[in-house]
Short mmCIF file of C-alpha atoms in Angstrom, two decimals:
data_model
loop_
_atom_site.label_atom_id
_atom_site.label_comp_id
_atom_site.label_asym_id
_atom_site.label_seq_id
_atom_site.Cartn_x
_atom_site.Cartn_y
_atom_site.Cartn_z
CA UNK A 26 66.07 37.33 41.98
CA UNK A 27 65.72 34.31 40.19
CA UNK A 28 66.45 33.27 35.98
CA UNK A 29 65.12 32.82 32.57
CA UNK A 30 66.47 29.85 30.37
CA UNK A 31 65.29 30.40 27.16
CA UNK A 32 66.42 26.92 25.84
CA UNK A 33 66.01 25.34 21.58
CA UNK A 34 63.86 22.04 22.67
CA UNK A 35 65.47 20.33 19.28
CA UNK A 36 63.31 19.05 16.28
CA UNK A 37 61.18 16.59 17.63
CA UNK A 38 63.80 13.42 18.40
CA UNK A 39 64.28 13.74 22.40
CA UNK A 40 67.85 12.55 22.22
CA UNK A 41 68.73 15.80 19.48
CA UNK A 42 68.59 17.80 22.86
CA UNK A 43 72.12 19.64 24.05
CA UNK A 44 73.65 18.69 27.30
CA UNK A 45 73.36 22.33 28.02
CA UNK A 46 69.79 22.08 27.08
CA UNK A 47 68.83 19.32 29.61
CA UNK A 48 70.60 20.35 32.17
CA UNK A 49 68.32 23.49 31.98
CA UNK A 50 65.50 21.33 32.45
CA UNK A 51 67.27 18.73 35.13
CA UNK A 52 67.93 22.62 37.87
CA UNK A 53 64.26 24.87 37.19
CA UNK A 54 61.45 25.70 38.70
CA UNK A 55 59.57 26.38 36.33
CA UNK A 56 58.89 25.54 32.22
CA UNK A 57 56.98 27.27 30.38
CA UNK A 58 57.00 24.88 27.08
CA UNK A 59 55.21 25.29 22.94
CA UNK A 60 53.23 22.15 21.32
CA UNK A 61 55.74 20.53 19.23
CA UNK A 62 58.63 19.53 21.61
CA UNK A 63 58.60 16.03 22.55
CA UNK A 64 57.57 15.50 26.44
CA UNK A 65 59.85 12.80 27.41
CA UNK A 66 62.04 16.17 28.19
CA UNK A 67 60.05 16.66 31.44
CA UNK A 68 60.95 13.40 32.62
CA UNK A 69 63.95 15.69 33.72
CA UNK A 70 62.24 18.16 35.13
CA UNK A 71 62.61 18.82 39.55
CA UNK A 72 59.64 16.03 40.39
CA UNK A 73 57.55 19.79 41.43
CA UNK A 74 58.68 21.62 38.60
CA UNK A 75 56.29 23.68 38.22
CA UNK A 76 54.91 23.22 34.20
CA UNK A 77 53.05 25.39 32.30
CA UNK A 78 51.99 24.48 28.83
CA UNK A 79 52.40 27.56 26.21
CA UNK A 80 51.56 25.76 23.07
CA UNK A 81 50.41 27.85 19.69
CA UNK A 82 48.12 26.10 17.07
CA UNK A 83 47.20 28.04 14.27
CA UNK A 84 45.34 30.15 14.24
CA UNK A 85 44.68 29.06 18.73
CA UNK A 86 47.29 30.11 20.66
CA UNK A 87 47.12 28.66 23.72
CA UNK A 88 48.86 31.59 25.35
CA UNK A 89 49.74 34.56 24.27
CA UNK A 90 53.25 35.92 23.90
CA UNK A 91 52.04 38.40 26.39
CA UNK A 92 50.58 36.79 28.98
CA UNK A 93 53.76 34.27 28.52
CA UNK A 94 56.41 37.06 28.77
CA UNK A 95 54.81 38.17 31.55
CA UNK A 96 55.46 34.44 32.67
CA UNK A 97 58.79 34.45 32.48
CA UNK A 98 59.07 37.77 34.56
CA UNK A 99 56.71 36.66 37.24
CA UNK A 100 58.61 32.90 38.00
CA UNK A 101 61.44 35.03 37.98
CA UNK A 102 60.59 38.15 40.00
CA UNK A 103 59.85 35.59 42.61
CA UNK A 104 63.91 34.50 42.38
CA UNK A 105 62.87 31.03 40.40
CA UNK A 106 64.94 29.23 37.63
CA UNK A 107 63.08 29.42 35.00
CA UNK A 108 62.99 27.52 31.96
CA UNK A 109 61.21 28.19 28.62
CA UNK A 110 61.69 25.32 26.56
CA UNK A 111 61.10 26.32 22.73
CA UNK A 112 60.75 23.69 20.67
CA UNK A 113 63.77 23.53 18.14
CA UNK A 114 65.97 27.06 18.97
CA UNK A 115 64.86 30.03 20.26
CA UNK A 116 66.13 31.92 17.48
CA UNK A 117 65.40 30.42 14.92
CA UNK A 118 61.17 32.02 13.86
CA UNK A 119 60.69 30.47 17.94
CA UNK A 120 59.64 34.76 19.21
CA UNK A 121 62.53 34.35 21.61
CA UNK A 122 64.24 38.18 20.85
CA UNK A 123 60.96 38.93 21.43
CA UNK A 124 60.95 36.91 24.95
CA UNK A 125 65.05 38.63 25.07
CA UNK A 126 63.96 41.62 24.43
CA UNK A 127 60.70 40.95 27.25
CA UNK A 128 63.29 40.96 29.80
CA UNK A 129 65.92 43.01 29.31
CA UNK A 130 62.78 45.66 30.22
CA UNK A 131 61.85 44.17 33.59
CA UNK A 132 65.90 43.72 34.13
CA UNK A 133 65.47 39.50 34.25
CA UNK A 134 68.41 37.83 33.64
CA UNK A 135 68.06 35.11 31.02
CA UNK A 136 70.73 33.41 28.97
CA UNK A 137 69.95 31.80 25.09
CA UNK A 138 70.50 28.20 24.91
CA UNK A 139 70.26 27.60 21.11
CA UNK A 140 68.76 24.20 19.78
CA UNK A 141 69.59 22.23 17.41
CA UNK A 142 66.44 23.89 14.71
CA UNK A 143 64.51 21.70 12.09
CA UNK A 144 65.46 23.04 9.09
CA UNK A 145 68.31 21.52 9.60
CA UNK A 146 67.59 18.33 10.73
CA UNK A 147 64.85 17.36 9.39
CA UNK A 148 66.52 17.49 5.79
CA UNK A 149 69.14 15.04 7.12
CA UNK A 150 66.66 13.30 9.03
CA UNK A 151 65.31 13.32 5.03
CA UNK A 152 68.81 12.79 3.70
CA UNK A 153 68.93 16.07 1.89
CA UNK A 154 71.26 17.50 2.82
CA UNK A 155 70.38 21.60 2.42
CA UNK A 156 73.91 22.25 1.53
CA UNK A 157 76.20 20.12 -1.32
CA UNK A 158 79.05 21.05 -3.21
CA UNK A 159 77.45 20.00 -6.54
CA UNK A 160 74.46 21.31 -5.75
CA UNK A 161 74.18 24.40 -3.47
CA UNK A 162 76.14 27.11 -1.87
CA UNK A 163 73.40 29.37 -0.04
CA UNK A 164 70.16 28.23 2.15
CA UNK A 165 67.31 30.25 2.65
CA UNK A 166 64.60 30.11 6.07
CA UNK A 167 62.06 31.60 5.46
CA UNK A 168 58.57 31.15 7.18
CA UNK A 169 55.42 30.23 4.94
CA UNK A 170 53.54 31.09 7.78
CA UNK A 171 51.69 33.41 6.46
CA UNK A 172 50.12 34.60 3.02
CA UNK A 173 52.22 37.54 2.27
CA UNK A 174 50.62 40.47 0.03
CA UNK A 175 51.47 41.73 -2.69
CA UNK A 176 53.99 43.83 -1.22
CA UNK A 177 56.09 41.19 -0.16
CA UNK A 178 56.92 40.46 -4.22
CA UNK A 179 59.72 40.91 -4.10
CA UNK A 180 60.69 38.72 -1.73
CA UNK A 181 59.68 36.21 -3.34
CA UNK A 182 60.93 37.42 -6.14
CA UNK A 183 64.43 37.78 -3.95
CA UNK A 184 64.59 34.27 -2.62
CA UNK A 185 63.25 32.28 -5.83
CA UNK A 186 66.48 33.35 -7.81
CA UNK A 187 68.92 34.11 -5.42
CA UNK A 188 69.41 30.76 -3.14
CA UNK A 189 69.75 27.89 -4.06
CA UNK A 190 68.02 26.23 -1.05
CA UNK A 191 64.93 27.65 0.75
CA UNK A 192 64.18 26.47 4.04
CA UNK A 193 60.64 27.35 5.03
CA UNK A 194 58.96 26.01 7.29
CA UNK A 195 55.20 26.31 8.45
CA UNK A 196 53.83 26.63 4.95
CA UNK A 197 52.48 23.28 4.15
CA UNK A 198 49.05 25.66 4.67
CA UNK A 199 49.92 28.30 1.92
CA UNK A 200 51.91 26.03 -0.60
CA UNK A 201 49.95 26.35 -3.78
CA UNK A 202 50.71 30.25 -3.10
CA UNK A 203 54.39 29.45 -2.55
CA UNK A 204 55.20 27.43 -5.41
CA UNK A 205 52.98 29.77 -7.69
CA UNK A 206 55.33 32.70 -6.79
CA UNK A 207 58.66 30.98 -6.47
CA UNK A 208 57.78 30.12 -10.62
CA UNK A 209 55.96 33.41 -11.05
CA UNK A 210 59.68 34.94 -10.44
CA UNK A 211 61.52 32.31 -12.48
CA UNK A 212 61.48 28.96 -10.71
CA UNK A 213 61.51 26.62 -12.98
CA UNK A 214 58.95 24.20 -12.80
CA UNK A 215 61.14 21.21 -12.99
CA UNK A 216 62.83 21.78 -9.20
CA UNK A 217 62.20 19.01 -7.08
CA UNK A 218 60.64 20.23 -3.63
CA UNK A 219 60.12 17.50 -1.21
CA UNK A 220 57.77 17.83 2.46
CA UNK A 221 58.49 15.94 5.31
CA UNK A 222 55.92 15.77 8.13
CA UNK A 223 57.36 15.36 11.97
CA UNK A 224 60.40 14.70 11.37
CA UNK A 225 63.59 13.23 13.13
CA UNK A 226 60.14 11.14 14.69
CA UNK A 227 58.74 7.52 14.04
CA UNK A 228 55.98 9.39 11.96
CA UNK A 229 58.14 10.74 9.73
CA UNK A 230 56.72 10.65 5.73
CA UNK A 231 58.14 12.39 2.66
CA UNK A 232 56.15 13.44 -0.57
CA UNK A 233 59.36 14.82 -3.06
CA UNK A 234 57.74 15.79 -6.51
CA UNK A 235 58.43 18.80 -8.46
CA UNK A 236 57.10 22.85 -7.12
CA UNK A 237 55.00 21.96 -10.96
CA UNK A 238 53.03 19.37 -8.68
CA UNK A 239 54.23 18.78 -5.32
CA UNK A 240 51.32 20.87 -4.16
CA UNK A 241 48.55 18.33 -5.55
CA UNK A 242 51.27 15.42 -3.96
CA UNK A 243 50.61 16.73 -0.41
CA UNK A 244 47.02 17.07 -1.41
CA UNK A 245 46.15 13.20 -1.42
CA UNK A 246 48.70 12.46 0.63
CA UNK A 247 47.29 14.95 3.79
CA UNK A 248 50.10 16.14 4.45
CA UNK A 249 49.45 18.62 7.20
CA UNK A 250 51.63 20.39 10.29
CA UNK A 251 54.61 20.00 11.32
CA UNK A 252 56.02 19.91 7.82
CA UNK A 253 58.98 21.21 6.44
CA UNK A 254 59.06 22.18 2.99
CA UNK A 255 62.92 21.90 1.22
CA UNK A 256 62.94 23.18 -2.36
CA UNK A 257 66.14 22.23 -4.89
CA UNK A 258 68.42 20.81 -6.78
CA UNK A 259 69.96 19.11 -3.56
CA UNK A 260 66.51 17.07 -2.71
CA UNK A 261 67.53 14.67 -5.68
CA UNK A 262 70.03 13.10 -2.30
CA UNK A 263 66.22 12.23 -0.66
CA UNK A 264 66.22 8.71 -2.47
CA UNK A 265 69.86 7.57 -1.85
CA UNK A 266 70.11 9.10 0.83
CA UNK A 267 67.67 8.06 3.26
CA UNK A 268 68.30 6.51 5.52
CA UNK A 269 66.00 7.33 8.84
CA UNK A 270 62.66 5.81 6.80
CA UNK A 271 65.01 3.11 5.56
CA UNK A 272 65.35 2.80 9.12
CA UNK A 273 62.31 2.92 10.49
CA UNK A 274 61.65 1.00 7.64
CA UNK A 275 64.21 -2.57 9.05
CA UNK A 276 62.72 -2.36 12.71
CA UNK A 277 59.12 -2.68 11.13
CA UNK A 278 60.00 -5.25 9.17
CA UNK A 279 62.13 -6.83 11.86
CA UNK A 280 59.02 -6.68 14.27
CA UNK A 281 60.72 -3.96 16.82
CA UNK A 282 59.67 -0.40 17.29
#
């Protein structure tokens, strides 16, 4: 019997993977990797490692979750050490819990290797701390992947007024709906909002507006996924603390990559 490691690869910058995560890549016989992992990480794999792409796009899955689970079980039963490499953290909107349940069902040994989640790292690279003594004492991580119908409206009601900072994953497609719901349930239209595309990578781009105007700003700027949405007063710190994009601009100015 082999073993499966469910590994968080971090938000994009390959240097943000954990030491343990890197060791799992180096030692793996089989690596199943997602679309949003930085493929530079695969250069650390053994020469004879079997690399299997199982990435997913919105509305299109290269490999269904049930098939991924099947591969994890199959290779482990063949005595292989398997690394399941997932963007961000495997347990935060990464379906790592479902994969762990499948492994337990088949009595496959496994370990969880947490990763740096995009919901914290991407705002940090944009100079936005998700908590701050002057602005935010609470933060919630929310999926915006699908439009929530009326039966889920109470969720937005609690989020709108009950949490200082909202970090919304995969929400660009439904941003107008999200902004409308938050305002409907009491969030002020002038609440600052940031949308950060390709966070922690050289292509990073940040758009800042208000809850009332951010959807139009994002549309005009042609921002799409992968993006993180930040709602709350902490967004006001972006202008002062935007270290990463400033650094990139300085490198371009000096002719560096």
